[in-house]
Short mmCIF file of C-alpha atoms and ligand atoms in Angstrom, two decimals:
data_model
loop_
_atom_site.label_atom_id
_atom_site.label_comp_id
_atom_site.label_asym_id
_atom_site.label_seq_id
_atom_site.Cartn_x
_atom_site.Cartn_y
_atom_site.Cartn_z
CA MET A 1 18.23 -19.04 0.09
CA GLY A 2 16.19 -21.20 2.05
CA PRO A 3 14.23 -23.93 1.41
CA GLY A 4 11.63 -22.73 -0.39
CA PRO A 5 9.94 -20.53 -0.92
CA SER A 6 13.07 -19.53 -3.78
CA ASP A 7 12.76 -16.71 -5.18
CA ILE A 8 10.11 -15.40 -7.40
CA HIS A 9 11.25 -13.28 -10.83
CA ALA A 10 8.52 -10.51 -11.51
CA SER A 11 7.04 -11.25 -14.90
CA VAL A 12 5.59 -14.40 -12.47
CA LEU A 13 4.65 -11.79 -9.31
CA ALA A 14 3.02 -9.49 -13.13
CA ALA A 15 1.62 -11.93 -14.13
CA LEU A 16 -0.45 -12.81 -10.62
CA ALA A 17 -2.00 -9.51 -10.80
CA ALA A 18 -3.25 -9.84 -14.25
CA PRO A 19 -7.88 -9.84 -13.96
CA THR A 20 -9.30 -12.70 -12.71
CA VAL A 21 -11.70 -14.20 -15.50
CA GLY A 22 -14.19 -17.26 -14.68
CA HIS A 23 -12.74 -21.26 -14.20
CA LEU A 24 -14.29 -21.54 -17.21
CA ASP A 25 -13.42 -18.73 -19.31
CA PRO A 26 -12.34 -19.70 -22.76
CA TYR A 27 -8.85 -17.34 -21.85
CA PHE A 28 -8.91 -19.11 -19.07
CA LEU A 29 -9.57 -23.37 -20.55
CA GLN A 30 -5.97 -22.62 -22.85
CA VAL A 31 -4.15 -21.69 -19.86
CA MET A 32 -4.97 -24.71 -18.07
CA ASP A 33 -4.04 -26.21 -21.57
CA GLU A 34 -0.41 -24.96 -21.32
CA VAL A 35 -0.08 -25.98 -18.12
CA GLN A 36 -0.50 -28.97 -18.50
CA SER A 37 2.01 -29.84 -22.12
CA MET A 38 4.19 -27.39 -19.90
CA LEU A 39 4.50 -29.75 -17.10
CA ARG A 40 4.56 -32.71 -19.18
CA ALA A 41 7.77 -31.00 -20.57
CA VAL A 42 9.55 -30.67 -17.19
CA PHE A 43 8.02 -34.17 -16.03
CA GLN A 44 9.43 -35.25 -19.49
CA THR A 45 6.35 -37.01 -19.77
CA THR A 46 3.63 -37.14 -22.43
CA SER A 47 0.30 -38.35 -19.92
CA ASP A 48 -2.31 -36.79 -20.53
CA MET A 49 -2.78 -37.41 -16.74
CA THR A 50 -1.49 -33.97 -15.30
CA LEU A 51 -2.25 -31.60 -13.56
CA ALA A 52 -1.50 -28.58 -11.78
CA VAL A 53 -3.32 -29.39 -7.92
CA SER A 54 -5.45 -26.65 -5.66
CA GLY A 55 -2.86 -26.43 -2.58
CA THR A 56 0.55 -27.07 -1.99
CA GLY A 57 2.86 -29.52 -2.29
CA SER A 58 1.61 -31.60 0.40
CA ALA A 59 -1.68 -31.56 -1.48
CA GLY A 60 -0.18 -33.32 -3.75
CA MET A 61 1.11 -35.70 -1.69
CA GLU A 62 -2.68 -36.37 -0.65
CA THR A 63 -3.70 -36.87 -4.03
CA CYS A 64 -1.33 -39.14 -4.88
CA ILE A 65 -1.99 -41.39 -2.08
CA ALA A 66 -5.72 -40.69 -1.65
CA ASN A 67 -6.28 -41.80 -4.83
CA LEU A 68 -4.32 -44.40 -5.28
CA ILE A 69 -4.79 -46.30 -2.00
CA GLU A 70 -7.78 -47.52 -0.19
CA PRO A 71 -8.64 -49.43 2.98
CA GLY A 72 -6.26 -51.72 4.10
CA ASP A 73 -3.55 -51.60 0.86
CA ARG A 74 -0.02 -52.27 1.99
CA PHE A 75 1.95 -48.93 1.19
CA ILE A 76 5.50 -48.92 2.15
CA ALA A 77 7.52 -45.39 2.51
CA CYS A 78 11.03 -44.53 2.43
CA VAL A 79 11.72 -42.63 5.39
CA ASN A 80 15.70 -41.24 5.52
CA GLY A 81 13.88 -37.10 6.20
CA VAL A 82 10.80 -35.49 7.78
CA PHE A 83 9.50 -35.83 4.28
CA GLY A 84 9.68 -39.53 4.27
CA GLY A 85 7.85 -39.19 7.50
CA ARG A 86 4.89 -37.42 6.05
CA MET A 87 4.11 -40.32 3.81
CA ALA A 88 3.71 -42.14 5.99
CA ASP A 89 1.57 -40.31 7.45
CA VAL A 90 -1.01 -39.28 4.93
CA ALA A 91 -0.42 -42.94 3.88
CA GLU A 92 -1.45 -44.28 7.16
CA ARG A 93 -4.77 -41.93 7.53
CA CYS A 94 -5.88 -42.97 4.49
CA GLY A 95 -6.53 -46.73 6.30
CA ALA A 96 -3.26 -47.62 4.34
CA VAL A 97 -0.77 -51.09 6.04
CA VAL A 98 2.17 -49.26 6.15
CA THR A 99 5.96 -51.08 6.42
CA LYS A 100 8.47 -47.91 7.00
CA GLN A 101 11.92 -48.73 5.83
CA GLU A 102 14.03 -46.12 7.90
CA ARG A 103 17.48 -44.18 7.24
CA ASP A 104 18.66 -41.78 9.44
CA PHE A 105 18.88 -38.44 7.79
CA GLY A 106 21.13 -38.32 5.75
CA GLU A 107 21.53 -40.55 3.81
CA ALA A 108 20.04 -42.62 0.73
CA PHE A 109 18.16 -45.55 0.17
CA ASP A 110 20.45 -48.46 -1.31
CA PRO A 111 18.35 -50.50 -4.13
CA GLU A 112 19.12 -54.07 -2.28
CA GLU A 113 17.47 -52.10 0.49
CA ILE A 114 14.23 -52.05 -1.14
CA GLU A 115 14.56 -55.21 -3.28
CA ARG A 116 13.67 -56.63 0.14
CA VAL A 117 11.17 -54.73 1.76
CA VAL A 118 9.04 -54.75 -1.55
CA ARG A 119 9.52 -58.74 -1.81
CA GLU A 120 8.70 -59.65 1.52
CA GLN A 121 5.64 -56.90 1.89
CA ALA A 122 4.37 -56.79 -1.33
CA PRO A 123 3.37 -53.64 -1.34
CA LYS A 124 0.60 -52.16 -3.72
CA VAL A 125 2.33 -49.22 -3.79
CA VAL A 126 5.96 -48.06 -2.75
CA GLY A 127 6.50 -43.77 -1.45
CA ILE A 128 9.96 -42.28 -2.07
CA VAL A 129 11.23 -38.46 -2.13
CA HIS A 130 13.93 -37.89 -4.69
CA ALA A 131 15.64 -35.07 -3.38
CA GLU A 132 14.69 -35.06 0.97
CA THR A 133 14.22 -30.70 1.43
CA SER A 134 14.85 -31.57 5.44
CA THR A 135 18.64 -33.52 4.84
CA GLY A 136 20.22 -31.97 1.35
CA VAL A 137 19.76 -35.40 0.35
CA LEU A 138 19.78 -36.81 -3.44
CA GLN A 139 17.79 -40.23 -3.82
CA PRO A 140 19.00 -42.03 -6.98
CA LEU A 141 15.56 -44.40 -8.57
CA GLU A 142 17.10 -45.74 -11.55
CA ASP A 143 17.12 -49.03 -9.61
CA ILE A 144 14.68 -48.49 -7.17
CA ALA A 145 12.30 -47.78 -10.46
CA ARG A 146 12.52 -51.39 -11.81
CA ILE A 147 13.18 -53.42 -8.39
CA VAL A 148 9.39 -52.25 -8.19
CA HIS A 149 7.65 -52.49 -10.82
CA ASP A 150 9.27 -56.30 -11.40
CA ALA A 151 7.48 -56.97 -8.10
CA GLY A 152 3.96 -55.29 -9.50
CA ALA A 153 4.10 -52.14 -7.70
CA LEU A 154 3.64 -48.74 -7.88
CA LEU A 155 6.40 -45.96 -7.83
CA LEU A 156 5.27 -42.74 -6.20
CA VAL A 157 8.30 -40.40 -5.67
CA ASP A 158 8.58 -36.84 -4.29
CA CYS A 159 9.38 -33.99 -6.52
CA VAL A 160 8.76 -31.14 -4.68
CA THR A 161 12.53 -29.54 -4.58
CA SER A 162 13.63 -31.87 -7.86
CA LEU A 163 11.22 -30.83 -10.21
CA GLY A 164 12.91 -27.60 -12.41
CA GLY A 165 15.92 -28.36 -11.11
CA LEU A 166 16.54 -31.42 -11.65
CA PRO A 167 16.04 -34.38 -14.61
CA VAL A 168 12.77 -36.32 -13.13
CA GLU A 169 11.89 -38.36 -16.15
CA ILE A 170 8.90 -39.59 -15.56
CA ASP A 171 8.50 -42.02 -18.42
CA ARG A 172 12.26 -42.45 -18.93
CA LEU A 173 12.11 -44.45 -15.64
CA GLY A 174 8.94 -45.71 -15.35
CA ILE A 175 7.53 -43.17 -12.39
CA ASP A 176 4.02 -44.34 -11.79
CA ALA A 177 2.70 -40.90 -9.68
CA ALA A 178 4.42 -38.02 -8.95
CA TYR A 179 4.02 -34.98 -7.04
CA SER A 180 6.04 -31.62 -7.20
CA GLY A 181 5.04 -27.67 -5.42
CA THR A 182 5.38 -24.65 -6.76
CA GLN A 183 8.10 -22.33 -4.53
CA LYS A 184 10.83 -24.77 -4.92
CA CYS A 185 12.45 -24.87 -8.70
CA LEU A 186 10.05 -23.79 -9.99
CA SER A 187 10.07 -20.35 -8.67
CA CYS A 188 6.56 -19.44 -8.51
CA PRO A 189 5.28 -18.29 -4.94
CA PRO A 190 3.52 -21.23 -2.70
CA GLY A 191 -0.11 -22.52 -3.75
CA LEU A 192 -0.11 -24.83 -6.79
CA SER A 193 1.16 -28.59 -7.03
CA PRO A 194 1.17 -30.22 -9.93
CA VAL A 195 1.01 -34.30 -10.51
CA THR A 196 1.23 -36.56 -12.95
CA PHE A 197 -0.22 -40.85 -13.15
CA GLY A 198 1.60 -42.59 -16.09
CA PRO A 199 -0.91 -45.59 -16.71
CA ARG A 200 -0.77 -47.91 -14.57
CA ALA A 201 -1.78 -45.49 -11.75
CA LEU A 202 -4.58 -44.25 -14.06
CA ASP A 203 -5.50 -48.48 -14.00
CA ALA A 204 -5.23 -48.79 -10.46
CA MET A 205 -7.82 -46.41 -10.01
CA ASP A 206 -9.87 -46.91 -12.29
CA SER A 207 -10.03 -50.54 -10.43
CA ARG A 208 -10.51 -49.09 -7.49
CA LYS A 209 -13.55 -50.63 -5.33
CA THR A 210 -14.40 -47.94 -3.06
CA ARG A 211 -14.75 -43.73 -3.18
CA VAL A 212 -11.68 -41.82 -2.34
CA LYS A 213 -12.14 -40.66 0.95
CA SER A 214 -11.07 -36.57 -0.10
CA TRP A 215 -13.76 -35.33 -2.71
CA TYR A 216 -11.89 -32.37 -2.95
CA LEU A 217 -8.36 -34.36 -4.12
CA ASP A 218 -10.33 -37.26 -5.38
CA VAL A 219 -8.58 -37.47 -9.58
CA GLY A 220 -11.78 -38.40 -11.01
CA LEU A 221 -13.46 -35.26 -10.16
CA LEU A 222 -10.31 -34.22 -11.29
CA ARG A 223 -9.90 -35.85 -14.67
CA ASN A 224 -13.36 -33.92 -15.85
CA TYR A 225 -12.05 -30.35 -15.24
CA TRP A 226 -9.08 -30.67 -16.58
CA GLY A 227 -9.88 -33.03 -18.69
CA GLY A 228 -11.59 -33.42 -22.37
CA GLU A 229 -16.03 -32.02 -20.37
CA ARG A 230 -14.49 -29.31 -17.90
CA ALA A 231 -17.43 -29.87 -15.14
CA TYR A 232 -17.07 -27.81 -13.27
CA HIS A 233 -15.54 -29.24 -9.92
CA HIS A 234 -14.11 -26.14 -7.53
CA THR A 235 -13.27 -22.93 -8.77
CA ALA A 236 -9.59 -23.08 -9.96
CA PRO A 237 -7.04 -20.94 -8.33
CA ILE A 238 -7.21 -18.65 -11.28
CA ASN A 239 -4.24 -16.44 -10.50
CA MET A 240 -2.40 -18.77 -9.03
CA ASN A 241 -2.73 -21.13 -12.45
CA TYR A 242 -1.32 -17.47 -14.19
CA ALA A 243 1.42 -16.90 -12.13
CA LEU A 244 2.59 -20.86 -12.69
CA HIS A 245 2.28 -20.24 -16.72
CA GLN A 246 4.72 -17.71 -16.48
CA ALA A 247 6.80 -19.04 -14.42
CA LEU A 248 6.98 -22.44 -16.12
CA ARG A 249 7.37 -20.57 -19.91
CA ARG A 250 10.52 -19.37 -18.02
CA VAL A 251 12.01 -22.43 -17.35
CA LEU A 252 11.38 -23.71 -20.64
CA ASP A 253 12.24 -20.93 -22.21
CA GLU A 254 15.72 -21.81 -20.46
CA GLY A 255 16.23 -24.99 -20.71
CA LEU A 256 15.97 -27.90 -18.42
CA ASP A 257 19.82 -28.67 -19.98
CA ALA A 258 21.09 -25.43 -19.07
CA ARG A 259 19.17 -25.18 -15.59
CA PHE A 260 20.49 -28.43 -14.30
CA ALA A 261 23.60 -26.82 -15.46
CA ARG A 262 22.78 -23.59 -14.26
CA HIS A 263 21.91 -25.27 -10.96
CA ARG A 264 25.28 -27.15 -10.69
CA LEU A 265 27.56 -24.56 -11.37
CA HIS A 266 25.86 -22.43 -8.27
CA HIS A 267 26.26 -25.85 -5.22
CA GLN A 268 30.09 -25.85 -6.65
CA ALA A 269 30.64 -22.04 -6.18
CA LEU A 270 28.93 -22.14 -3.38
CA LYS A 271 30.90 -25.09 -1.73
CA ALA A 272 33.96 -24.64 -2.84
CA GLY A 273 33.43 -21.35 -0.63
CA LEU A 274 32.13 -22.88 2.46
CA ALA A 275 35.32 -25.27 2.33
CA ALA A 276 37.64 -23.21 1.61
CA MET A 277 36.11 -21.66 5.00
CA GLY A 278 36.78 -24.07 6.83
CA ILE A 279 32.70 -26.10 6.15
CA ASP A 280 31.63 -29.12 5.22
CA CYS A 281 28.40 -30.81 3.50
CA SER A 282 27.14 -32.69 5.66
CA VAL A 283 26.07 -34.86 2.55
CA PRO A 284 29.27 -37.42 0.61
CA GLU A 285 29.77 -36.31 -2.54
CA GLY A 286 27.44 -38.02 -5.18
CA ARG A 287 24.46 -38.03 -2.71
CA GLN A 288 24.27 -34.02 -2.47
CA LEU A 289 21.99 -31.38 -4.39
CA PRO A 290 22.23 -29.07 -6.08
CA MET A 291 19.61 -26.56 -4.66
CA LEU A 292 19.97 -27.61 -1.79
CA THR A 293 23.62 -28.29 0.46
CA SER A 294 23.52 -28.91 3.24
CA VAL A 295 26.47 -28.02 5.71
CA TRP A 296 27.86 -28.94 9.19
CA ILE A 297 27.14 -25.48 11.00
CA PRO A 298 31.59 -25.22 13.00
CA GLU A 299 31.62 -25.37 15.78
CA GLY A 300 30.89 -22.53 18.57
CA VAL A 301 28.11 -20.54 16.54
CA ASP A 302 25.29 -19.92 17.74
CA ASP A 303 23.12 -20.99 15.37
CA GLY A 304 20.22 -19.23 15.55
CA ARG A 305 21.72 -16.13 15.79
CA LEU A 306 23.79 -16.18 12.86
CA ARG A 307 20.91 -16.72 11.11
CA SER A 308 18.85 -13.75 12.20
CA GLN A 309 21.74 -11.88 11.71
CA LEU A 310 22.02 -12.96 7.98
CA LEU A 311 18.57 -11.91 7.98
CA GLN A 312 18.21 -9.08 8.92
CA ASP A 313 21.57 -7.77 8.40
CA PHE A 314 21.85 -9.18 5.04
CA GLY A 315 18.36 -10.41 4.30
CA VAL A 316 19.84 -13.12 3.50
CA GLU A 317 17.83 -16.16 4.88
CA ILE A 318 19.52 -19.62 5.29
CA GLY A 319 17.23 -22.82 6.85
CA GLY A 320 18.11 -24.53 10.19
CA GLY A 321 18.36 -28.61 10.41
CA LEU A 322 14.93 -30.44 10.96
CA GLY A 323 14.54 -33.19 13.28
CA PRO A 324 17.83 -34.95 14.35
CA LEU A 325 19.72 -32.49 11.90
CA LYS A 326 18.14 -29.08 14.47
CA GLY A 327 20.89 -27.13 15.76
CA ARG A 328 23.70 -28.91 13.12
CA THR A 329 22.93 -28.33 10.68
CA TRP A 330 22.25 -25.63 7.97
CA ARG A 331 20.17 -26.09 4.15
CA ILE A 332 21.69 -23.38 2.11
CA GLY A 333 19.16 -23.33 -0.96
CA LEU A 334 19.94 -22.47 -4.56
CA MET A 335 16.59 -23.72 -5.94
CA GLY A 336 15.07 -21.47 -9.51
CA ASP A 337 16.27 -17.70 -9.97
CA SER A 338 18.08 -18.21 -6.33
CA ALA A 339 20.36 -20.21 -8.12
CA ARG A 340 23.06 -16.99 -9.12
CA ARG A 341 26.02 -15.69 -8.65
CA SER A 342 25.21 -12.43 -7.14
CA ASN A 343 23.85 -15.30 -4.14
CA VAL A 344 26.46 -17.65 -3.42
CA MET A 345 28.58 -14.34 -3.64
CA LEU A 346 26.37 -12.28 -0.88
CA PHE A 347 25.99 -15.19 0.94
CA LEU A 348 29.69 -16.19 1.84
CA THR A 349 30.82 -12.37 2.43
CA ALA A 350 27.60 -12.14 4.73
CA LEU A 351 28.10 -15.48 6.91
CA GLU A 352 32.63 -14.60 7.40
CA GLN A 353 31.05 -11.47 8.49
CA CYS A 354 28.34 -13.33 10.32
CA LEU A 355 31.08 -15.22 11.54
CA LYS A 356 33.74 -12.84 12.56
CA GLN A 357 31.07 -11.05 15.51
CA GLN A 358 31.14 -14.79 17.16
CA ASP A 359 34.09 -14.42 17.11
CA ILE A 360 34.91 -17.69 14.59
CA ARG A 361 37.65 -15.92 12.16
CA VAL A 362 37.61 -17.41 8.51
CA PRO A 363 40.64 -16.65 5.95
CA VAL A 364 38.88 -13.14 5.30
CA GLY A 365 37.33 -13.11 1.38
CA ALA A 366 38.52 -16.98 1.61
CA GLY A 367 35.62 -17.99 0.97
CA ALA A 368 34.33 -15.29 -1.93
CA ASP A 369 37.96 -15.63 -3.54
CA ALA A 370 37.39 -19.30 -3.66
CA ALA A 371 33.60 -19.33 -5.60
CA ALA A 372 35.22 -16.90 -8.09
CA ALA A 373 37.92 -19.14 -8.29
CA VAL A 374 34.31 -21.62 -9.31
CA TYR A 375 32.79 -19.37 -11.42
CA ALA A 376 35.85 -17.78 -14.18
CA GLU A 377 36.34 -20.90 -14.25
CA SER A 378 33.43 -22.17 -15.90
CA SER A 379 33.39 -19.65 -18.39
C1 PLP B 401 8.16 -28.49 0.92
C2 PLP B 401 8.55 -29.86 0.75
C3 PLP B 401 7.21 -30.35 0.39
C4 PLP B 401 6.11 -30.23 1.20
O1 PLP B 401 5.38 -29.31 0.65
P1 PLP B 401 4.99 -27.86 0.53
O2 PLP B 401 4.11 -26.68 -0.15
O3 PLP B 401 5.16 -26.97 2.20
O4 PLP B 401 3.04 -28.68 0.73
C5 PLP B 401 7.19 -32.26 -0.16
N1 PLP B 401 7.89 -32.72 0.26
C6 PLP B 401 9.73 -32.03 -0.13
C7 PLP B 401 10.48 -32.70 -0.68
C8 PLP B 401 9.23 -31.00 0.15
O5 PLP B 401 11.11 -30.41 -0.10
#
């Protein structure tokens, strides 16, 4: 129940253990085709340039930025947490002239401030995080996509934590490039990074004057392997693709809407339980992530001791705060297969016990009761 990796279903782990075939084996080519088509369904896009980059979510970030940015291009990084900051770092390394549009950790961006900075800077690319895992904040994208496009810029969105847990509507919003990871709401081990590029992003890549600085992540080369020609580029992580194939099949078998509703339900139950124990969300209503609930640590609690006791005595992992929120917040993940009633009930009960050990008294059973009431209401 940390901020990822999430629990992995046994069938996904079993897929990892299937026989490794060659990267040009007809069977593997079929797996790739199906991974691509299932990724399009989850990203809600029809773009052919949707594939799984070898590497974790950060490799997807680097792929998008390295392919869209040439030295001297302007990049606006919207930074309200760790991952927006990482985008700025990667863009600088790719030679971009980076402007950081900053907000305190825990806040979301308003369309007006994005409009202002986009007008001022006339950037090539605006990068923003949809679900900031470091703070638990949801960033609405609707108005921002329109603003960025009106200014003739490209919108790059980090969907690492949102994909599979919240709608990521690439085509409807007109998002030009996006990347995700496998180990958050897709419930697959870490190791691949789904990416997708729309027509404007592909045009920008086609009209580059300089070569992409990274050979490994050059989409022009990757598309020859994932696309028609099947030209060898690097040996695909065969078994990771099996696992992603099975994880995506589970996502689509459940259905996107049902999956989003499941994440919302368990988040509501968790929140109700925490509230009954006097523990408050650190993010205002309407900006909270269903898959990652960030709460203020109650006064007087030894954060490190409590989290290690949760892990040692109950086998439950949660995340601590990052950056300025270190020691002040807990980040409780309910991602993918981890978003289930037994986890919520165990966590609330375990938390009560751990608080008790530190002489912090909460009404006995109140957390679990409040969560159970939410479940009763929903059934
Ligand atoms: C986890 C995460 C990343 C980085 O992914 P890795 O798999 O750790 O490389 C990037 N952005 C967000 C929002 C994340 O949650």
